[in-house]
PDB file of C-alpha atoms in Angstrom:
ATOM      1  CA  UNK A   1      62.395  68.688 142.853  1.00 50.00           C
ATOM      2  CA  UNK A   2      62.973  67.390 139.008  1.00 51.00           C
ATOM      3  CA  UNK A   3      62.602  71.537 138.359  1.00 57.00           C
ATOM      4  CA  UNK A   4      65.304  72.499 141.074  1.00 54.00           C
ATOM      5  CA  UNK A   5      67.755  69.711 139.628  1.00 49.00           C
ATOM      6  CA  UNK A   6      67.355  70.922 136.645  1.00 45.00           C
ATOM      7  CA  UNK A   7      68.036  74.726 137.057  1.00 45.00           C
ATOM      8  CA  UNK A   8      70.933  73.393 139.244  1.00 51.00           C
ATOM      9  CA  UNK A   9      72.337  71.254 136.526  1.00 48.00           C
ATOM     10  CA  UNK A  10      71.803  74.100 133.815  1.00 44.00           C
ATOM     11  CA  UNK A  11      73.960  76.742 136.430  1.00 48.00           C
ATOM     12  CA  UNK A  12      76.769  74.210 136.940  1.00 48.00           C
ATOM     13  CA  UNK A  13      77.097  73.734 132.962  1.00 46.00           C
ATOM     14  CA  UNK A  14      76.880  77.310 132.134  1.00 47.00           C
ATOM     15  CA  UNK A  15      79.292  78.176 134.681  1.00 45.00           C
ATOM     16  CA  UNK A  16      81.673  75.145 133.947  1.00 43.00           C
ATOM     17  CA  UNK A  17      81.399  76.787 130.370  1.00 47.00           C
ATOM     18  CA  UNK A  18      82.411  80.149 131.412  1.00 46.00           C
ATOM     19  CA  UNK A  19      85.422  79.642 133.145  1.00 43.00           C
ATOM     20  CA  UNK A  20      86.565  76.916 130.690  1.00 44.00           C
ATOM     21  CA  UNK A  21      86.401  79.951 128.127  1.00 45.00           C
ATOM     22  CA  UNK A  22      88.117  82.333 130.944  1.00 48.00           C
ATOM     23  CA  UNK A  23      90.811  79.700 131.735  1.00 48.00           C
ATOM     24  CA  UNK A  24      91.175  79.610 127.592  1.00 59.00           C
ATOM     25  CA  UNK A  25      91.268  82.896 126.664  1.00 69.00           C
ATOM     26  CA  UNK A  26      93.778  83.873 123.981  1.00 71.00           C
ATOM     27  CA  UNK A  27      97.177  86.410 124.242  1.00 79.00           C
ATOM     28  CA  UNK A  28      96.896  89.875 122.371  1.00 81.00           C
ATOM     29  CA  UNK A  29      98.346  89.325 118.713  1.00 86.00           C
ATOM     30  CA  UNK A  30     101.125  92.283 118.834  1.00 93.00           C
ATOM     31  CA  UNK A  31     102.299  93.728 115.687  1.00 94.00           C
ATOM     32  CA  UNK A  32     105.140  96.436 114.990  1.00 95.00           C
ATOM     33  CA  UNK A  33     103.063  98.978 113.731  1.00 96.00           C
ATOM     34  CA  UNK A  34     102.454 102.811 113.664  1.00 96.00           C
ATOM     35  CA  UNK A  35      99.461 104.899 114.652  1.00 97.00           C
ATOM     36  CA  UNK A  36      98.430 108.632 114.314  1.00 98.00           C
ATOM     37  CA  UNK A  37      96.270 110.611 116.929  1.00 98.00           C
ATOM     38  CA  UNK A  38      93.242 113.013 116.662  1.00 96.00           C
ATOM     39  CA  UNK A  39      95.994 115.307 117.539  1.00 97.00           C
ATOM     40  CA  UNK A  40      98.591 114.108 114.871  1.00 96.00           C
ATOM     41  CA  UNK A  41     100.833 113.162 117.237  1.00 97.00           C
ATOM     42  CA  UNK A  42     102.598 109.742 115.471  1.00 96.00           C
ATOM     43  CA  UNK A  43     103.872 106.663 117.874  1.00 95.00           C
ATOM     44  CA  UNK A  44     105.650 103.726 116.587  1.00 94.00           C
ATOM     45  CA  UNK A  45     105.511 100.175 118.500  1.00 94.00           C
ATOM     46  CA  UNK A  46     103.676  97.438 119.282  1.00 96.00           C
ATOM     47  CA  UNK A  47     100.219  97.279 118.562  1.00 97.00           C
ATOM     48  CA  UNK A  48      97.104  95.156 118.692  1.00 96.00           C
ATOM     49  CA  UNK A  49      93.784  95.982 117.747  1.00 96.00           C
ATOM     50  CA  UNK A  50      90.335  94.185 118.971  1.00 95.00           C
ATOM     51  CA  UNK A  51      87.687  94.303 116.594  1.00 95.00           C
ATOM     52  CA  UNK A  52      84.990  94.004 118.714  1.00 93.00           C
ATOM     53  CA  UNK A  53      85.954  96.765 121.428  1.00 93.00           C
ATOM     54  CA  UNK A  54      87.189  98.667 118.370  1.00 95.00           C
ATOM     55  CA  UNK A  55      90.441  99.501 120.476  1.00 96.00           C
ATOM     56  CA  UNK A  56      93.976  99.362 119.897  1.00 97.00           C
ATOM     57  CA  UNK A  57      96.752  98.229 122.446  1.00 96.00           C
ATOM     58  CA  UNK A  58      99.718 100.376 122.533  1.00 97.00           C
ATOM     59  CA  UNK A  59     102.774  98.844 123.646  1.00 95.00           C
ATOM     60  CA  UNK A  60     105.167 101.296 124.906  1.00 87.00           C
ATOM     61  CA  UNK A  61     109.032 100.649 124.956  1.00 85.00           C
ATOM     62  CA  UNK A  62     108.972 100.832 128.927  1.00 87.00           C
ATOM     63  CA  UNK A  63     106.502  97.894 128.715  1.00 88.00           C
ATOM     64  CA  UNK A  64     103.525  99.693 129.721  1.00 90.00           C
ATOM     65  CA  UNK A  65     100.244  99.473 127.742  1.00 94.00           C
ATOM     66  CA  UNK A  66      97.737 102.139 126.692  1.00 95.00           C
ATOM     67  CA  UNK A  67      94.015 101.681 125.388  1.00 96.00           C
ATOM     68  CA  UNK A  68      93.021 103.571 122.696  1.00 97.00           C
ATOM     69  CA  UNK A  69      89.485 104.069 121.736  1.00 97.00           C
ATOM     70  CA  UNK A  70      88.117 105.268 118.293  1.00 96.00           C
ATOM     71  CA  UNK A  71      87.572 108.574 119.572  1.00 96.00           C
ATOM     72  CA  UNK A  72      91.202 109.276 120.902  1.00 97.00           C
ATOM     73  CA  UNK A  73      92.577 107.522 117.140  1.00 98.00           C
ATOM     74  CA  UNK A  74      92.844 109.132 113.416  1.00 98.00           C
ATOM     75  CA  UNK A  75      94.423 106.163 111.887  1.00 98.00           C
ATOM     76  CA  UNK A  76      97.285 103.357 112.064  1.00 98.00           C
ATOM     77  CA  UNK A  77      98.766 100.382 110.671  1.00 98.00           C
ATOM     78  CA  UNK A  78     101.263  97.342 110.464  1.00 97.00           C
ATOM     79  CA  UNK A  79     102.792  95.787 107.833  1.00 96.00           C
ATOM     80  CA  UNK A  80     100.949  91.525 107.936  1.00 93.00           C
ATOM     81  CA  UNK A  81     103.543  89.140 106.435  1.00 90.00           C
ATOM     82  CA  UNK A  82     100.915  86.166 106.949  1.00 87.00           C
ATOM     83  CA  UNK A  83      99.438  87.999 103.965  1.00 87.00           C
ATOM     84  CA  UNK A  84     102.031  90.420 102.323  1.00 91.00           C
ATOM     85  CA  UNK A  85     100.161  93.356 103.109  1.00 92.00           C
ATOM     86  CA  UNK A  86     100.099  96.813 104.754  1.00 96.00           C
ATOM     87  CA  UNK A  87      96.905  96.487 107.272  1.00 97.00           C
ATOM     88  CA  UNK A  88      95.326 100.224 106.620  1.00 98.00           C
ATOM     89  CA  UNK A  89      92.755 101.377 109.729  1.00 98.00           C
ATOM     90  CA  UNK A  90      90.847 104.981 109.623  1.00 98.00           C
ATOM     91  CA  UNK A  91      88.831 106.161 111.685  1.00 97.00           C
ATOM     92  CA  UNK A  92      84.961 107.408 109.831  1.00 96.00           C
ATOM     93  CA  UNK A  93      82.043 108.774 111.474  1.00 91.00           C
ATOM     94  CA  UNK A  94      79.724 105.826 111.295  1.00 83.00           C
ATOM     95  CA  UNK A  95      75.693 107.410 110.548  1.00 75.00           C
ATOM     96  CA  UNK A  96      72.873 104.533 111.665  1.00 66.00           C
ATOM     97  CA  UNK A  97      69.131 105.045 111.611  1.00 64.00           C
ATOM     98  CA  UNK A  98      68.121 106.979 114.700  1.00 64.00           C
ATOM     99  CA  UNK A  99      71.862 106.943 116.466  1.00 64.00           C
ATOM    100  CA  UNK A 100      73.455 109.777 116.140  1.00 76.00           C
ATOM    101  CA  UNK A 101      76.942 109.882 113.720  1.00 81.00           C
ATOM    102  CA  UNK A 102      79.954 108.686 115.880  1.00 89.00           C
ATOM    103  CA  UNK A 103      83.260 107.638 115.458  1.00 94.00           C
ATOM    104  CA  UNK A 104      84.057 104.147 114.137  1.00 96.00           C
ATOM    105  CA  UNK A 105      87.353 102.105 113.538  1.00 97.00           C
ATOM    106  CA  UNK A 106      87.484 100.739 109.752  1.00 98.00           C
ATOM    107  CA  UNK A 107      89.915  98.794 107.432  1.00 98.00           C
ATOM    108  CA  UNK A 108      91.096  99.857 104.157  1.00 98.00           C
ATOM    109  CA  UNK A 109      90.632  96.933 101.862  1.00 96.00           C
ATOM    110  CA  UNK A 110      90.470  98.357  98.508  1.00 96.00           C
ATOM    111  CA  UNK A 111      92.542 101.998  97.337  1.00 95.00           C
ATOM    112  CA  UNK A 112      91.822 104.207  94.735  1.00 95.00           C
ATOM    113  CA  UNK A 113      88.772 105.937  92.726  1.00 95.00           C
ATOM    114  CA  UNK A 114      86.177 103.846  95.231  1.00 97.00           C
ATOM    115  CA  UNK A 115      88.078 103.304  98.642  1.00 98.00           C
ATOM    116  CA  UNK A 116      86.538  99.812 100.519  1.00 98.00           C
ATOM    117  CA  UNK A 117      86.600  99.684 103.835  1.00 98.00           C
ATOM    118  CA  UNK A 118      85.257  96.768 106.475  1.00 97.00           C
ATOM    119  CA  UNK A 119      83.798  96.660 109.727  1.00 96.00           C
ATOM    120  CA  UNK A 120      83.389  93.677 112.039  1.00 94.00           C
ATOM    121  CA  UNK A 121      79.632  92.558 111.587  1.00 91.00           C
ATOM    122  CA  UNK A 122      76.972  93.371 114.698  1.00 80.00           C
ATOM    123  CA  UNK A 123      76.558  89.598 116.147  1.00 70.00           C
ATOM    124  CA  UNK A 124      72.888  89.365 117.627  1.00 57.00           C
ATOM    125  CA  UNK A 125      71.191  87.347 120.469  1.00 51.00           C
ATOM    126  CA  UNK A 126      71.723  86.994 123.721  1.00 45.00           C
ATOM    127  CA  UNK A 127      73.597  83.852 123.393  1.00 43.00           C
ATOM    128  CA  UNK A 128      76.341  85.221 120.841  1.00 52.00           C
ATOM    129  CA  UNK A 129      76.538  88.726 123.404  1.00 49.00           C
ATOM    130  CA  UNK A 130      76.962  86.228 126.521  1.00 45.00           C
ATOM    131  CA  UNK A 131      79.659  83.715 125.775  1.00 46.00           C
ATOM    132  CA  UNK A 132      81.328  85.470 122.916  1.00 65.00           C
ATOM    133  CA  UNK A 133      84.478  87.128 125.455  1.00 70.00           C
ATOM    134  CA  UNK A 134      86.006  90.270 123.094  1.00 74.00           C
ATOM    135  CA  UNK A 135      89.482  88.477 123.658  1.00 74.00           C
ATOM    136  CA  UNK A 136      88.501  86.058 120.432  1.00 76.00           C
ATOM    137  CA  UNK A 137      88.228  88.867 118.046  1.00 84.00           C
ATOM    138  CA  UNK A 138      91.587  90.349 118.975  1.00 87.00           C
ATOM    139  CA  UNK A 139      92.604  90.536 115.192  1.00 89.00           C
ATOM    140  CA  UNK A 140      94.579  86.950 113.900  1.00 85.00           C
ATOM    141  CA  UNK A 141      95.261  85.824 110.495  1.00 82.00           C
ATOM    142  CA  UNK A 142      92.397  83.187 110.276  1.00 82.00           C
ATOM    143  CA  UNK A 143      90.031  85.721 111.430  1.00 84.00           C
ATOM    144  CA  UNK A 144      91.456  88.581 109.100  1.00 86.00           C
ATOM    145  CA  UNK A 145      91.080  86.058 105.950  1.00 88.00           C
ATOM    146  CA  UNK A 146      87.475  85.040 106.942  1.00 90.00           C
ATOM    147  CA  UNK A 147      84.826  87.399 105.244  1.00 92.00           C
ATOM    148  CA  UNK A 148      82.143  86.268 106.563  1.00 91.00           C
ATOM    149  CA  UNK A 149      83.147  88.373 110.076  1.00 91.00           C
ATOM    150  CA  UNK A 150      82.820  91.518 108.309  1.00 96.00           C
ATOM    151  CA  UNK A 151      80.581  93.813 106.989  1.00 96.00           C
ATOM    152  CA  UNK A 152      82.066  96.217 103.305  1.00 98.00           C
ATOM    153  CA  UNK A 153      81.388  99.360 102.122  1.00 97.00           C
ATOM    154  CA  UNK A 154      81.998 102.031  99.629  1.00 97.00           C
ATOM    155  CA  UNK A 155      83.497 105.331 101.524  1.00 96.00           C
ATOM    156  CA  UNK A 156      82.624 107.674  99.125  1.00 92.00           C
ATOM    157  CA  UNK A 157      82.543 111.570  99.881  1.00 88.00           C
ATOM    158  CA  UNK A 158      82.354 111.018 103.628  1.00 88.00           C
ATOM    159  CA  UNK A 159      79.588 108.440 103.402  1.00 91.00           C
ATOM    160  CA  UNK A 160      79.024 104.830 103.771  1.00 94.00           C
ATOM    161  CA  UNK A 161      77.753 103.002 100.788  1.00 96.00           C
ATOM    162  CA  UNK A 162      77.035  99.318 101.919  1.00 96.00           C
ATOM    163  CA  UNK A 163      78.012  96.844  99.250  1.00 97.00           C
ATOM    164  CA  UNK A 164      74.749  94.710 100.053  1.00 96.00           C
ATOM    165  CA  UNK A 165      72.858  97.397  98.084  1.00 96.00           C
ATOM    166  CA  UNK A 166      75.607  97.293  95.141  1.00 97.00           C
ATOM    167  CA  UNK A 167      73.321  98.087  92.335  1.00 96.00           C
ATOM    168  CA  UNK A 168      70.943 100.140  94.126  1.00 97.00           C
ATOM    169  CA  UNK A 169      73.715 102.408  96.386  1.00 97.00           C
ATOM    170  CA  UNK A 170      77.034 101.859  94.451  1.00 98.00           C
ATOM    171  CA  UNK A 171      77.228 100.663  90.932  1.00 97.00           C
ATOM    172  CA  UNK A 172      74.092 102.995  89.567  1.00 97.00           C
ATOM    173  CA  UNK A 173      74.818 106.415  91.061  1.00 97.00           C
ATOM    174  CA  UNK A 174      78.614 105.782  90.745  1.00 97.00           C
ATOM    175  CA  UNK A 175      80.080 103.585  88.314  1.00 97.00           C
ATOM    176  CA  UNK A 176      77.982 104.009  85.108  1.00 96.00           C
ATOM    177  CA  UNK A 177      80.478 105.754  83.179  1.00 95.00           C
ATOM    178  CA  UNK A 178      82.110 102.778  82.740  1.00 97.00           C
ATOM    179  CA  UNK A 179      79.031 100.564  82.471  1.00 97.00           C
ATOM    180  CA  UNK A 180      79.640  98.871  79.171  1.00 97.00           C
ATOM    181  CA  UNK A 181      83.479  98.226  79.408  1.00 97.00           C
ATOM    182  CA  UNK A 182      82.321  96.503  83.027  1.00 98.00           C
ATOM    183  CA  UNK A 183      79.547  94.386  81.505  1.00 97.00           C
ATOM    184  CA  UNK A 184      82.079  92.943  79.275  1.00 97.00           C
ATOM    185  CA  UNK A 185      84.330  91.826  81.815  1.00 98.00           C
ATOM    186  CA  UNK A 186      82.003  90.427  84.300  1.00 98.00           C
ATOM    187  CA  UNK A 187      80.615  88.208  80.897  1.00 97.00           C
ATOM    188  CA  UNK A 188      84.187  87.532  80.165  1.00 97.00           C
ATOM    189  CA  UNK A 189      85.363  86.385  83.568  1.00 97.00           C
ATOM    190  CA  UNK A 190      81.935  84.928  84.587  1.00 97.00           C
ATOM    191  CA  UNK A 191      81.830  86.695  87.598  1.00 97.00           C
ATOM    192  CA  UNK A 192      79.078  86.244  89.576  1.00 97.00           C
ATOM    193  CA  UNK A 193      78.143  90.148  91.103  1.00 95.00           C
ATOM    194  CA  UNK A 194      75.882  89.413  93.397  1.00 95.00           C
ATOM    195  CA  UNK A 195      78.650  87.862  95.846  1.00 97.00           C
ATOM    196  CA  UNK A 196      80.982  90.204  97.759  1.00 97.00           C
ATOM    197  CA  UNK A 197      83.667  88.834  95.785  1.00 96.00           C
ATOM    198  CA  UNK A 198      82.451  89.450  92.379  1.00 98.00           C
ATOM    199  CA  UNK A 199      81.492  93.206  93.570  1.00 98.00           C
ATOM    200  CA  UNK A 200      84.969  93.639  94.649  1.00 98.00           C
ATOM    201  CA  UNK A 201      86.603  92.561  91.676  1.00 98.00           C
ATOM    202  CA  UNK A 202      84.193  95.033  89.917  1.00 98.00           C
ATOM    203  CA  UNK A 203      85.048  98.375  92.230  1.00 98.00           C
ATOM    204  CA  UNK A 204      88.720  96.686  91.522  1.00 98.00           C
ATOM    205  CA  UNK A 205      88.192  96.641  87.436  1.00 98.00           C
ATOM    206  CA  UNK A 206      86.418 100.427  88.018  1.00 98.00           C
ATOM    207  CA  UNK A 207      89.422 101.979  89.629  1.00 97.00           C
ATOM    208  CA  UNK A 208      91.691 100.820  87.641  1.00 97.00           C
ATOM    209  CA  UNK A 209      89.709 102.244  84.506  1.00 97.00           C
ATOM    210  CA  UNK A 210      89.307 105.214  86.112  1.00 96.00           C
ATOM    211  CA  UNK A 211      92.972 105.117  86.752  1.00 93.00           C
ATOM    212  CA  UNK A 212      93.591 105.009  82.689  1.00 92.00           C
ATOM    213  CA  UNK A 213      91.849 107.567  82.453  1.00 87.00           C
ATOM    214  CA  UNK A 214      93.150 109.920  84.473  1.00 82.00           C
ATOM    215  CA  UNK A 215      96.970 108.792  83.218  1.00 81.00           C
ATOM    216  CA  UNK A 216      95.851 108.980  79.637  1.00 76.00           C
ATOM    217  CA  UNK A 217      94.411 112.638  80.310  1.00 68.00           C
ATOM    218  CA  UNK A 218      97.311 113.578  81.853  1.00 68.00           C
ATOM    219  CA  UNK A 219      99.677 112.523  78.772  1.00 66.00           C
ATOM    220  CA  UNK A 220      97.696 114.581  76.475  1.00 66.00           C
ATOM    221  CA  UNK A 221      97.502 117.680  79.191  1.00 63.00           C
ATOM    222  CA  UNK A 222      93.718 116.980  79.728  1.00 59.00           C
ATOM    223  CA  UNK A 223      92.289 117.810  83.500  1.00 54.00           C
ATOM    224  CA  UNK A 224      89.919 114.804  84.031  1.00 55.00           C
ATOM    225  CA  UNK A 225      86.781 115.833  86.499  1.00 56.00           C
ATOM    226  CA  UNK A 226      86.313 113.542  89.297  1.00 56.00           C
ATOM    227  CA  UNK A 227      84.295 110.303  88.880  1.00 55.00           C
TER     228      UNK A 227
END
């Protein structure tokens, strides 16, 4: 008896917590944005982009809504004025051990010599895959500003450099041409590299010494090779 009121109990609170969350669930964040397909085709409107189903709502003027998945996407955008910022997506062929490559949905965070680009982090366990509903990670400002959702990475010639292997991946095979002008500033500015903000201020201090470069070569008619 004490085991059957128990399993009851557990059912009614699990349940009660379930359709708390459904009764809870929040609205689609809609943003006038502008997206490109595989085909090229370019729509302007409303849009609003779920991190976790890695699909974009597409609010037509009629009122109707289309779903668009990674594979149907190239890339698209909005403008954020909670942060002053144009919000760059692209779609990259994401490679993992023993899965073969497939589309994925990533955010440009970071332009120029090395491009950085996010994706929302895996979340494992059964209890983060059952009451987690994908209607919380439609993207918001608080969630957008919060690192810790998202995994970073260098893009670099069509593959995905993780920034948890910085020295190892990143900053050995592609940033030692600037090596001692970067020790410098890191000593300078006490930045601490092993945190994903100290690497990005580093790829942000490489690119824009790579950028001198390449403006300084072209004032004295030099053709710079690629980093």
């Amino acid at each position: 008896m004490k085991i059957r009121y128990f399993l009851t109990s557990l059912i009614t609170i699990v349940l009660f917590h379930v359709f708390s969350i459904q009764a809870a669930l929040p609205k689609p964040t809609w943003q006038s944005g502008k997206l490109t397909l595989r085909d090229k085709t370019v729509l302007e409107g409303d849009l609003s982009y779920n991190w976790l189903m890695e699909t974009v709502l597409f609010r037509q003027t009629d009122g109707r809504v289309r779903t668009l998945s990674a594979n149907q996407l190239s890339q698209f955008g909005w403008f954020d004025f909670s942060i002053h910022k144009y919000r760059d997506f692209r779609v990259l062929a994401r490679d993992e051990p023993n899965v073969p490559s497939r589309p994925a949905i990533f955010e440009i965070c970071m332009d120029g010599s090395l491009v950085v680009v996010r994706h929302l982090r895996q979340r494992h366990g059964l209890l983060n895959r059952t009451f987690t509903h994908p209607a919380y990670f439609a993207d918001q400002p608080e969630m957008a500003q919060n690192t810790d959702h998202f995994d970073y990475f260098v893009y670099d010639a069509g593959r995905l450099r993780a920034l948890e292997r910085f020295h190892t991946d990143i900053y050995e095979p592609l940033m030692r041409a600037h090596d001692k002008t970067l020790q410098h500033y890191v000593q300078v500015h006490n930045i601490n590299d092993r945190s994903l903000l100290g690497r990005l201020l580093v790829i942000d201090r490489y690119n824009t010494l790579v950028e001198q470069d390449a403006k300084t070569a072209s004032a004295k008619g030099i053709v710079v090779a690629p980093e």
